[in-house]
Coordinates of C-alpha atoms and ligand atoms in Angstrom, one line a residue:
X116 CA -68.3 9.7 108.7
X117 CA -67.2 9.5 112.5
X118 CA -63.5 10.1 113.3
X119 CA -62.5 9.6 116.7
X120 CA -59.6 11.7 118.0
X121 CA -58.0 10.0 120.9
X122 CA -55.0 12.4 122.7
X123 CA -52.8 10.7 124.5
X124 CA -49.2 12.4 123.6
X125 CA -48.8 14.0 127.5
X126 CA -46.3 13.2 129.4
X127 CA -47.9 11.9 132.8
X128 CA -45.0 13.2 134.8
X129 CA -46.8 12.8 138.0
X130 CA -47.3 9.0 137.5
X131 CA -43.5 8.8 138.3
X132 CA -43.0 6.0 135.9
X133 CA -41.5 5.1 132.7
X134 CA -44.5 4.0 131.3
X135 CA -46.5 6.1 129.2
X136 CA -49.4 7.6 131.1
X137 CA -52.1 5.9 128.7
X138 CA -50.6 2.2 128.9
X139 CA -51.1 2.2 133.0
X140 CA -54.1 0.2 133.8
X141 CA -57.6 0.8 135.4
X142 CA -59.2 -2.9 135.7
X143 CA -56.8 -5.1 134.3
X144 CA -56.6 -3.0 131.0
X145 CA -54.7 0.1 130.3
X146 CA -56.5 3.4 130.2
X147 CA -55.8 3.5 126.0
X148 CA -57.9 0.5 125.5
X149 CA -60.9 1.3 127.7
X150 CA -61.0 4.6 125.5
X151 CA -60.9 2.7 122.3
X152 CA -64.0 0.3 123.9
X153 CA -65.8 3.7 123.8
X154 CA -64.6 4.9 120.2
X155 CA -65.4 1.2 118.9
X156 CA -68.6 0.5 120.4
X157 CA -69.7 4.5 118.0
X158 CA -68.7 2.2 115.0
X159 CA -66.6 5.1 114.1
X160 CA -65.3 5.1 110.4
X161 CA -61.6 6.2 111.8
X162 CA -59.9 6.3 115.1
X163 CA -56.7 8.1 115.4
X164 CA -54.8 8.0 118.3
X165 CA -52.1 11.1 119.1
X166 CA -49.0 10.3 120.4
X167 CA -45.9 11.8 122.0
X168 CA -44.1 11.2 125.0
X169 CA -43.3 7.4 124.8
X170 CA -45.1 7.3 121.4
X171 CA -43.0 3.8 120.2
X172 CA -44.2 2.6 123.3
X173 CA -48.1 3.1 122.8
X174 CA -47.7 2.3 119.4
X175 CA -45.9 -1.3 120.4
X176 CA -48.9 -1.9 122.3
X177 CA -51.6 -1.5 120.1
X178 CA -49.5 -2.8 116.8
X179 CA -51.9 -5.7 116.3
X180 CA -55.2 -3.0 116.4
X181 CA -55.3 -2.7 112.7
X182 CA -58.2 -0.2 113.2
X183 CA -56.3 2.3 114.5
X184 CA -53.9 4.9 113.6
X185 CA -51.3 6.9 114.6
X186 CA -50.2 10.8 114.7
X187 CA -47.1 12.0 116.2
X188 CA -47.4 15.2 117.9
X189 CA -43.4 16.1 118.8
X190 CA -43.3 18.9 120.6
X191 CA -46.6 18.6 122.3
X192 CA -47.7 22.6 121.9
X193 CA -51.4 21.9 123.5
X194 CA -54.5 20.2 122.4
X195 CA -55.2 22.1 119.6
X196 CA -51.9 21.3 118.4
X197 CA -52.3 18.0 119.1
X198 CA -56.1 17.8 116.9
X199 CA -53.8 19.7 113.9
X200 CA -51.5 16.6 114.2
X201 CA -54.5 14.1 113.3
X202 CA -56.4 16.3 110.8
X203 CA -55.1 14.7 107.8
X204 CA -56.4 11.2 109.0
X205 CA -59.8 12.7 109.6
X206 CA -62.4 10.7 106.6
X207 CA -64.9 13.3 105.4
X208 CA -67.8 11.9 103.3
X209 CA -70.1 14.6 102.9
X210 CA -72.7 13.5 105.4
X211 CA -72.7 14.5 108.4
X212 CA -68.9 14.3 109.1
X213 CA -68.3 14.2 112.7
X214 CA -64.8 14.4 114.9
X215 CA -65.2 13.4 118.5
X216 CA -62.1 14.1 120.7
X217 CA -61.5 11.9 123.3
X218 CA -58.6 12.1 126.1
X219 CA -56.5 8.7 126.6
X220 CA -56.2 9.7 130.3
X221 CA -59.5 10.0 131.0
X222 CA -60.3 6.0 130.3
X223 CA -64.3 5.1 131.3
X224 CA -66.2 7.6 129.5
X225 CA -69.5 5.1 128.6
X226 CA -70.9 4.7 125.4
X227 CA -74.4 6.2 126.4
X228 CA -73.0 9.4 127.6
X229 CA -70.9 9.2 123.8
X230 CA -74.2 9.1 122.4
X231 CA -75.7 12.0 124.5
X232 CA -72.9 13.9 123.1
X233 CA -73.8 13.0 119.1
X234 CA -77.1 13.2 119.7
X235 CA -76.9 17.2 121.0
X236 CA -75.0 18.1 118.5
X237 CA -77.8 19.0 116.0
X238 CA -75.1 19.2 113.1
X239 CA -73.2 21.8 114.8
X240 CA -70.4 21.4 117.7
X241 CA -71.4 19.4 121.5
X242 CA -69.2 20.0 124.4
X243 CA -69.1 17.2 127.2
X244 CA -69.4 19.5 130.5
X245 CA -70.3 19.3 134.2
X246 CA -70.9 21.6 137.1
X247 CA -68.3 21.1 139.9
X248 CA -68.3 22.4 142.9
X249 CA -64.4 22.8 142.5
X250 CA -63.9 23.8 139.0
X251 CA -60.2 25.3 139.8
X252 CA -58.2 24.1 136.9
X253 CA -60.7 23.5 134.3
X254 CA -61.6 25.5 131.5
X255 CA -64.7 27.3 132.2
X256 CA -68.3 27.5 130.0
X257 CA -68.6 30.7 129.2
X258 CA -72.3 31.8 128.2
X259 CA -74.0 34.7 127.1
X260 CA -77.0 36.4 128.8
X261 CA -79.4 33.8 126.6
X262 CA -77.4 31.0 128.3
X263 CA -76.1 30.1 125.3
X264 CA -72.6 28.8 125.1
X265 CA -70.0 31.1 123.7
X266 CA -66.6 30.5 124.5
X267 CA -64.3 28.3 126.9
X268 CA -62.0 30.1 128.4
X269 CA -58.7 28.0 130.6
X270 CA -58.7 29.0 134.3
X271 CA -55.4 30.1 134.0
X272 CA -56.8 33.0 131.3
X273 CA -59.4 33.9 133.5
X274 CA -60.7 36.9 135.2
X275 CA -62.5 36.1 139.0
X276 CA -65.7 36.2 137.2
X277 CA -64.9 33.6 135.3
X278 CA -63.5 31.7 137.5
X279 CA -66.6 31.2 139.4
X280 CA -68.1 29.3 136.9
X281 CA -68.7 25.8 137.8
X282 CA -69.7 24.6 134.5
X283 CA -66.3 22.7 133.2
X284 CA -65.3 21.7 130.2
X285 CA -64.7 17.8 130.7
X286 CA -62.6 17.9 127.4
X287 CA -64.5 15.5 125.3
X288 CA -66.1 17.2 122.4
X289 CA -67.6 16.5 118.9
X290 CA -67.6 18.7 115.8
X291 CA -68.1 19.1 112.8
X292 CA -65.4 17.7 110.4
X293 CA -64.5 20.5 107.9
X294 CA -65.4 23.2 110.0
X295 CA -63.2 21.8 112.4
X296 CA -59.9 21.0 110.2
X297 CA -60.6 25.4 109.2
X298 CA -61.0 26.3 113.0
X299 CA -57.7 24.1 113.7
X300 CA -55.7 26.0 111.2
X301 CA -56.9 29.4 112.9
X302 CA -55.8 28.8 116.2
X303 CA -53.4 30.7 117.8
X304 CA -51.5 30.6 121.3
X305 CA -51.7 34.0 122.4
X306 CA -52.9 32.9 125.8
X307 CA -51.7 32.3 129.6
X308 CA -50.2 28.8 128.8
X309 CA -48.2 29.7 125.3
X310 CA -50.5 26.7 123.6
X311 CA -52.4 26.2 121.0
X312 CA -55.8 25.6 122.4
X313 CA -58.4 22.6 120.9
X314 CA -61.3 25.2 123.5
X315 CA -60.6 28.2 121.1
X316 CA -62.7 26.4 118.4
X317 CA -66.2 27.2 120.6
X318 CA -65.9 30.6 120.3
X319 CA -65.1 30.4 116.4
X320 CA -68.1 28.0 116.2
X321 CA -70.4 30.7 117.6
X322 CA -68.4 33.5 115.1
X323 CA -69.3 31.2 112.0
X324 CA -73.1 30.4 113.5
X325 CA -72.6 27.1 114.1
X326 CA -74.9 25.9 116.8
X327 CA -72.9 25.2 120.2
X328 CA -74.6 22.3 122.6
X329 CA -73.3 20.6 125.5
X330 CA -74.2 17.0 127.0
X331 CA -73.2 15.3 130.2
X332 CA -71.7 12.6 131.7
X333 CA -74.5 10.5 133.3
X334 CA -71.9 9.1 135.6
X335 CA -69.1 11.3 137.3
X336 CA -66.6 8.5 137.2
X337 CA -66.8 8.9 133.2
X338 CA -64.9 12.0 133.3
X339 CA -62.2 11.8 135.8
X340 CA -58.8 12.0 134.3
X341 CA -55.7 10.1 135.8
X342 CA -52.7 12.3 136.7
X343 CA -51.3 10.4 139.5
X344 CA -51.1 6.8 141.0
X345 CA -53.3 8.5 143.6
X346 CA -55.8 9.6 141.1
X347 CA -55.5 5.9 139.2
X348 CA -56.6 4.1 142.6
X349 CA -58.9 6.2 143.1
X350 CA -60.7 5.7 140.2
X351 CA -59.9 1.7 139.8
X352 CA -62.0 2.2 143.4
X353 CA -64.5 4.2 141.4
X354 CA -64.7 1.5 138.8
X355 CA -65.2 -1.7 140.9
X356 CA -68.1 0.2 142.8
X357 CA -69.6 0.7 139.5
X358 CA -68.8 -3.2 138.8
X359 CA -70.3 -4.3 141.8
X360 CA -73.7 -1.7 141.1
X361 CA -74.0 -3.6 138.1
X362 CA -74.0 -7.2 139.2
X363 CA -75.9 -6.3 142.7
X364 CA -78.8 -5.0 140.3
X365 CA -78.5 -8.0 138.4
X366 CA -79.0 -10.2 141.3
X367 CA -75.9 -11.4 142.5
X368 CA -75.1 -11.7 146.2
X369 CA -71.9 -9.5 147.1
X370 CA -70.5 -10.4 150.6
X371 CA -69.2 -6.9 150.4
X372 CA -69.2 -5.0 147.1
X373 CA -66.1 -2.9 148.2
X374 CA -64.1 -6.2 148.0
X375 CA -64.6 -7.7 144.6
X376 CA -62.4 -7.2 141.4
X377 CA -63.6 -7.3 138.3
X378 CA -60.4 -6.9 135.8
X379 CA -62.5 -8.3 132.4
X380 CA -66.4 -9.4 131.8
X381 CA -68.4 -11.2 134.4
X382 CA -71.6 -12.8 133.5
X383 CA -73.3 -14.5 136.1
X384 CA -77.4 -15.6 136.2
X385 CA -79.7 -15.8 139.1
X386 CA -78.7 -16.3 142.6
X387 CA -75.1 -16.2 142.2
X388 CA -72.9 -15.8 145.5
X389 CA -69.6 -14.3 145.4
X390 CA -67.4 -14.1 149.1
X391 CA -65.0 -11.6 149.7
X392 CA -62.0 -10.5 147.7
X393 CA -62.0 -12.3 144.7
X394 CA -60.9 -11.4 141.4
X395 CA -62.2 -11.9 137.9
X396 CA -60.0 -11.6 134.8
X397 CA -60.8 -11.9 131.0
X398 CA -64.6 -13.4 130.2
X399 CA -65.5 -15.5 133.4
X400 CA -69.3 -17.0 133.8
X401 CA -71.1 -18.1 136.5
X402 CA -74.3 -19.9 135.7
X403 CA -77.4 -20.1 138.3
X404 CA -76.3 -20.7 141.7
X405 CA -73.1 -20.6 141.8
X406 CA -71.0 -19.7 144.9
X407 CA -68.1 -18.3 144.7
X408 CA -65.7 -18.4 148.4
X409 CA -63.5 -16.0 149.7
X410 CA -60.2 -15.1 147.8
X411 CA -60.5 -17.3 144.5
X412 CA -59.0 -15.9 141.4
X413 CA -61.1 -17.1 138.1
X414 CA -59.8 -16.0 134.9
X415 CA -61.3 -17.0 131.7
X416 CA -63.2 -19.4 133.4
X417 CA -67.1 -21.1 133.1
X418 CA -68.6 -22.7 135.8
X419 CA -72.0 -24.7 135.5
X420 CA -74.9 -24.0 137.6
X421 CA -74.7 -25.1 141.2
X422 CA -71.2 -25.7 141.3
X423 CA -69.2 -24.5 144.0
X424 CA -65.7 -23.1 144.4
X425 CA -64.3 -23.2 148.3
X426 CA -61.9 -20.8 149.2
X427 CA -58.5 -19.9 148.0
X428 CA -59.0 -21.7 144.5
X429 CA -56.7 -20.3 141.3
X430 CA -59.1 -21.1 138.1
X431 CA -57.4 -20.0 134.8
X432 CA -58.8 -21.2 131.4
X433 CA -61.1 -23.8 132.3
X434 CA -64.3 -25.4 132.3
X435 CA -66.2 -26.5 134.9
X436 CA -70.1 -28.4 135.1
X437 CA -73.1 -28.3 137.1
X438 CA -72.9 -29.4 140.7
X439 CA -69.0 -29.7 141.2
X440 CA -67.6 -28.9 144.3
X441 CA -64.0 -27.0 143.8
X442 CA -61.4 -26.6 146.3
X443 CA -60.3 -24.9 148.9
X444 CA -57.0 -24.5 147.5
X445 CA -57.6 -26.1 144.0
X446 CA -56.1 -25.3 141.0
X447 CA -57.4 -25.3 137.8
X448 CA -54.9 -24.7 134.7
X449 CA -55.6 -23.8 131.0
X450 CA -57.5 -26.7 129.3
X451 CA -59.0 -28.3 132.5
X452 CA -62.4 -29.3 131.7
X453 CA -64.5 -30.4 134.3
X454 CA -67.7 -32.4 134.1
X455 CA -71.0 -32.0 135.6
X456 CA -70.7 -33.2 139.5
X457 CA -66.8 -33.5 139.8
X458 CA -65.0 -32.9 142.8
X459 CA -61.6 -31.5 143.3
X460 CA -60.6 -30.6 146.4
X461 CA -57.2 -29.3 148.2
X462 CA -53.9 -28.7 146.6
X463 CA -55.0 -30.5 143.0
X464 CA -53.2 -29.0 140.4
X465 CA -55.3 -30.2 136.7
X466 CA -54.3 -29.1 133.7
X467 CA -55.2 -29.6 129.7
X468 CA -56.8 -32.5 131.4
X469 CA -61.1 -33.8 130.7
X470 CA -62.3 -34.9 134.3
X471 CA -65.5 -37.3 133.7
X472 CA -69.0 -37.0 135.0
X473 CA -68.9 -37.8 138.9
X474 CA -65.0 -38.2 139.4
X475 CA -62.9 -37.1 142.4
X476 CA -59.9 -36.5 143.3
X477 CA -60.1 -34.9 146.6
X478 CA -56.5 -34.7 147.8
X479 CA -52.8 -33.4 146.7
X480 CA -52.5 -34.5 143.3
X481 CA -51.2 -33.5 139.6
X482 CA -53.2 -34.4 136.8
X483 CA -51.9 -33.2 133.4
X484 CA -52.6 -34.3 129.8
X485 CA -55.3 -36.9 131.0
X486 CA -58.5 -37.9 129.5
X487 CA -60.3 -39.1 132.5
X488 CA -63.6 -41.0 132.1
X489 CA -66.7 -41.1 134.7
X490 CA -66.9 -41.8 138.3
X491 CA -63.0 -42.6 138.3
X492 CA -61.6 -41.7 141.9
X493 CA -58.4 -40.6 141.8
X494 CA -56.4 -41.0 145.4
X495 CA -54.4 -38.6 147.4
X496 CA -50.8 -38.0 146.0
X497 CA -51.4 -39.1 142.6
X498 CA -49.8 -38.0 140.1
X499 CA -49.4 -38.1 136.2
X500 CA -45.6 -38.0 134.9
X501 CA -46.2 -36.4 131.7
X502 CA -43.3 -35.1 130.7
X503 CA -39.8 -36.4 129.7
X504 CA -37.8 -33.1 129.7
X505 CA -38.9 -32.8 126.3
X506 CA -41.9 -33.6 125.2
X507 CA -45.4 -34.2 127.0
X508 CA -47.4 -37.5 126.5
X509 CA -51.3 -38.3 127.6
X510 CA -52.9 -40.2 130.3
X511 CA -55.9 -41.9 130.1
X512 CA -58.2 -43.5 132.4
X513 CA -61.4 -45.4 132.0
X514 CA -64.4 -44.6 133.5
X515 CA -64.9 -46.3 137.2
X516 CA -61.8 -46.6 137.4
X517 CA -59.9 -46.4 140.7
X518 CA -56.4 -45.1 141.1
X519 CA -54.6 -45.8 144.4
X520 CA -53.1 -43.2 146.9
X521 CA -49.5 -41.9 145.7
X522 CA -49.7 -43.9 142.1
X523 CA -47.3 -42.1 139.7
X524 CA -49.0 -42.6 136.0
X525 CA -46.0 -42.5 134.4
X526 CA -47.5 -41.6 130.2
X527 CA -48.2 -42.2 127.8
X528 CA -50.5 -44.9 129.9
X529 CA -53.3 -45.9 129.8
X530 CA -55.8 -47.4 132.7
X531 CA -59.0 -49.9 131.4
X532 CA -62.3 -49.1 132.6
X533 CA -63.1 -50.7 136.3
X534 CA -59.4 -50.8 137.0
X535 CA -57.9 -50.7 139.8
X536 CA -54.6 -49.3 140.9
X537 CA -53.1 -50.6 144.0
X538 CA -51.7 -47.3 146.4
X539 CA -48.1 -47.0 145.8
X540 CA -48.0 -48.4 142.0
X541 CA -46.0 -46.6 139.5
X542 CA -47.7 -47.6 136.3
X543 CA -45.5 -47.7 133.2
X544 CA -47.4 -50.3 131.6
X545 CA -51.0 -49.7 130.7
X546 CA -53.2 -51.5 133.0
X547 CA -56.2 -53.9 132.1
X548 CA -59.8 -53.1 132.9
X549 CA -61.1 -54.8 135.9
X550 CA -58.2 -56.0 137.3
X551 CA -55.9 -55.4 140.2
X552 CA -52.7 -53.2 139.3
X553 CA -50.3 -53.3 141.6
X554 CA -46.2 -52.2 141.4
X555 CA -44.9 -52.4 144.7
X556 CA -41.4 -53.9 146.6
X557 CA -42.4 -56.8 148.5
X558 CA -42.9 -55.5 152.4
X559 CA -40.4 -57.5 154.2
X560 CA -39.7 -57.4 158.0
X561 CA -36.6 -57.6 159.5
X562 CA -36.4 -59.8 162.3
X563 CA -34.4 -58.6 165.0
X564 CA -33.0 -55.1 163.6
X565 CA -32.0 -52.7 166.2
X566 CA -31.6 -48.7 166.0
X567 CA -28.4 -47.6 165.9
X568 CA -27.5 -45.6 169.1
X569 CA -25.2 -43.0 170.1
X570 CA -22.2 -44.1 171.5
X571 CA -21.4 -43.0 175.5
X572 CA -18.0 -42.1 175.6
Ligands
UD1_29 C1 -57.9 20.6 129.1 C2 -58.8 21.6 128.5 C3 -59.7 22.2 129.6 C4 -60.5 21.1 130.3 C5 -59.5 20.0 130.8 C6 -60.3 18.8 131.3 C7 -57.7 22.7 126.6 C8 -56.9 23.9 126.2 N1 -58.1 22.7 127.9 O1 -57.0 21.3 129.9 O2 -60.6 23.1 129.0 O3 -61.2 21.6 131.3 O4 -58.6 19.6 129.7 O5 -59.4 17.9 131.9 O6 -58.0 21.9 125.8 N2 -52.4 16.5 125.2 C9 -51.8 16.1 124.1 N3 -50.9 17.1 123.6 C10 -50.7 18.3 124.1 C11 -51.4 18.6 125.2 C12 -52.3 17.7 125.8 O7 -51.9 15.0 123.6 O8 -49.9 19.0 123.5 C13 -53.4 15.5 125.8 C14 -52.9 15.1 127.2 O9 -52.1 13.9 127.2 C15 -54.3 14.8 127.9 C16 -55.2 15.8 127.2 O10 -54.6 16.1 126.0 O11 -54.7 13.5 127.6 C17 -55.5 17.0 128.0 O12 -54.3 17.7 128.3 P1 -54.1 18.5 129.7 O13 -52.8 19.1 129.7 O14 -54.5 17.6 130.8 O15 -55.2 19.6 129.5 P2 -55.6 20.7 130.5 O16 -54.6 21.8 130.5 O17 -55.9 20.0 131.8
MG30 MG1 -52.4 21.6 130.0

């Protein structure tokens, strides 16, 4: 059985806010759920999540995580006290029963360096730990003259030669189950800090035999902790290099990785080109040949191969084909679905709408709750009155269909295939296919008509 330990019940004073530390974001996502990424991708059998400071908070977050539970540590006495809190939650089987603590403040630990950990263990207790060149602070690895690990002792508890260790305890450690939940109830807080240490448990490990390992992080990012705002940009920095690594080595062309946002998944294939300071929230893909321009925002978006999106475009929950041409300045609401080798060009707002094969509409338009057939060009200024105040009726439009400059498609309406809609027309009846539309006062000239002028006094 694998429990997973998550502590996240410290306050986070220096984040100056009244959010709990482990609800502040890195990437779109707050530092709690990249941690549980981690403890779900092990499979574990239980995860249990320690809370404190702001606990109905976190818990109000993660309410609809069924797989998840909760311990209250109040007061928070240390991590040892903190592990006590969960014990009770922590699943024993018999075989091989494991514990792995993780830190809710220390968010992008990857799953391959989780592994590492699990696979050193040998049965006996791993500890997650890294050389530093400044270790102040941390506890330090203490080993005996085989090299073998035998205690960790804080910095704040140690002598000078302790302290120039640079072997550090990164926190993140996995144990046995029982042994752990009889080392819990031994600990004491005789020590510098007046807590009950969850690092006293290595040097009972070694008293009881039980085999000590350590692992490593294979990226340093994975075990940076967030204290500060300072600390949370830096590694959101950290993060979006590492984002940008990982799509440079899969091919895609990054006018310059340090400006380029990932805040979700992006999946992109071959020859992919993505401008400067975009953004990309939720599950966003790009197929072959795709270029992205400068400053876009897509979020839970696909895009077919070859399309392109032109600068400035907004692109929330939609779907676009091959070969469309997008923006600048377009936007793209929930439900707009694109076909293959439409354009849309500046200020076009579409949404919950179906845009045919080939159609346009280039200009300065609102299209909502249409179904719009193929090769149907829709004019500058058009724009679909869908809504009464109350409730929201549908547009459709047949394919070739033509729809004048500033026609207001006034629904539920409907426009026949080959139609045309004269500029100007507001259309409140549906129009036939193949014929001429037009709504429109009769032009008149006034013969003779004179400005008014100002009067000289
Ligand atoms: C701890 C380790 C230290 C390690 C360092 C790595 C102990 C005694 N020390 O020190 O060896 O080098 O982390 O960053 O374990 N927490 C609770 N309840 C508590 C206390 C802490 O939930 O009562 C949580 C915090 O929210 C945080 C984590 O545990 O997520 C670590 O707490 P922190 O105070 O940062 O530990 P350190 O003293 O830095
Ligand atoms: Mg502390």
């Amino acid at each position: 059985m694998l429990n997973i330990v998550i502590l996240a019940a410290g306050l986070g004073k220096r984040m100056q806010s009244n959010l709990p530390k482990v609800l502040h974001t890195i990437a779109g996502r707050s530092m709690l759920s990249h941690v549980l990424d981690g403890a779900r991708a092990l499979n574990a059998d239980s995860i249990v999540v320690v809370v404190g400071h702001g606990a109905d908070q976190v818990k109000a977050a993660f309410s609809a995580q069924q797989d998840l539970q909760f311990a209250l540590q109040q007061p928070q006495l240390g991590t040892g006290h903190a592990v006590q809190q969960a014990q009770s939650l922590l699943k024993e089987d018999g075989e091989d029963d494991v514990t792995v603590v993780l830190y809710g403040d220390v968010p992008l630990v990857q799953l391959s360096t989780l592994q590492a950990l699990l696979d050193a263990r040998k049965n006996g207790l791993a500890v997650l730990t890294e050389i530093l060149e400044e270790p102040t602070g941390y506890g330090r690895i203490v080993r005996d003259q085989a090299g073998r690990v035998c205690a960790i002792v804080e910095h704040k508890d140690a002598d000078a030669a302790v302290r120039a260790i640079k072997e550090v305890n990164t926190g993140i450690i996995a144990a046995p189950t029982a042994a752990l939940k009889r080392w819990l109830s031994q600990l004491n807080n005789n020590n510098a800090q007046g807590e009950y240490y969850l690092t006293d448990i290595i040097g009972m490990a070694v008293a009881d035999g039980v085999n000590v390992e350590v692992a490593h992080p294979q990226a340093s990012f994975e075990t940076l902790g967030v204290n500060s705002r300072v600390q949370q940009a830096e590694l959101e920095r950290l993060w979006q290099a590492e984002q940008a690594r990982r799509q440079l080595e899969t091919g895609v062309t990054l006018a310059d990785p340090a400006r380029f946002d990932v805040r979700g998944q992006l999946t992109c294939g071959r020859d992919v080109f993505i401008d400067v300071g975009c953004v990309f929230e939720g599950i966003v893909t790009l197929a072959d040949g795709v270029r992205v321009g400068p400053h876009c925002v897509l979020r839970d978006v696909e895009i077919g191969a070859g399309t392109q999106i032109e600068a400035y475009s907004h692109l929330d929950q939609a779907q676009v084909g091959r070969d469309a041409r997008i923006g600048p300045y377009a936007r793209l609401r929930p439900g707009a679905r694109l076909a293959n080798q439409t354009h849309v060009g500046n200020f076009v707002e579409i949404k919950n709408t179906s845009l045919g094969e080939g159609s346009k509409a280039n200009h300065l338009a609102y299209v909502g709750d249409a179904d719009i057939g193929a090769r149907v060009n829709i004019g500058a200024g058009t724009i679909t009155c869908n809504y009464d105040g109350v409730n929201k009726f549908r547009t459709t439009i047949g394919d070739d269909a033509f729809i004048g400059s500033d026609t207001q498609l006034v629904a539920p309406v409907h426009v026949g295939r080959g139609a045309t809609i004269a500029a100007g027309t507001t259309l409140t009846k549906d129009a036939p296919a193949d014929q001429l539309t037009i709504s429109r006062v009769k032009q008149i000239t006034v013969v003779g008509w004179k400005r008014p002028v100002k009067k000289t006094k």
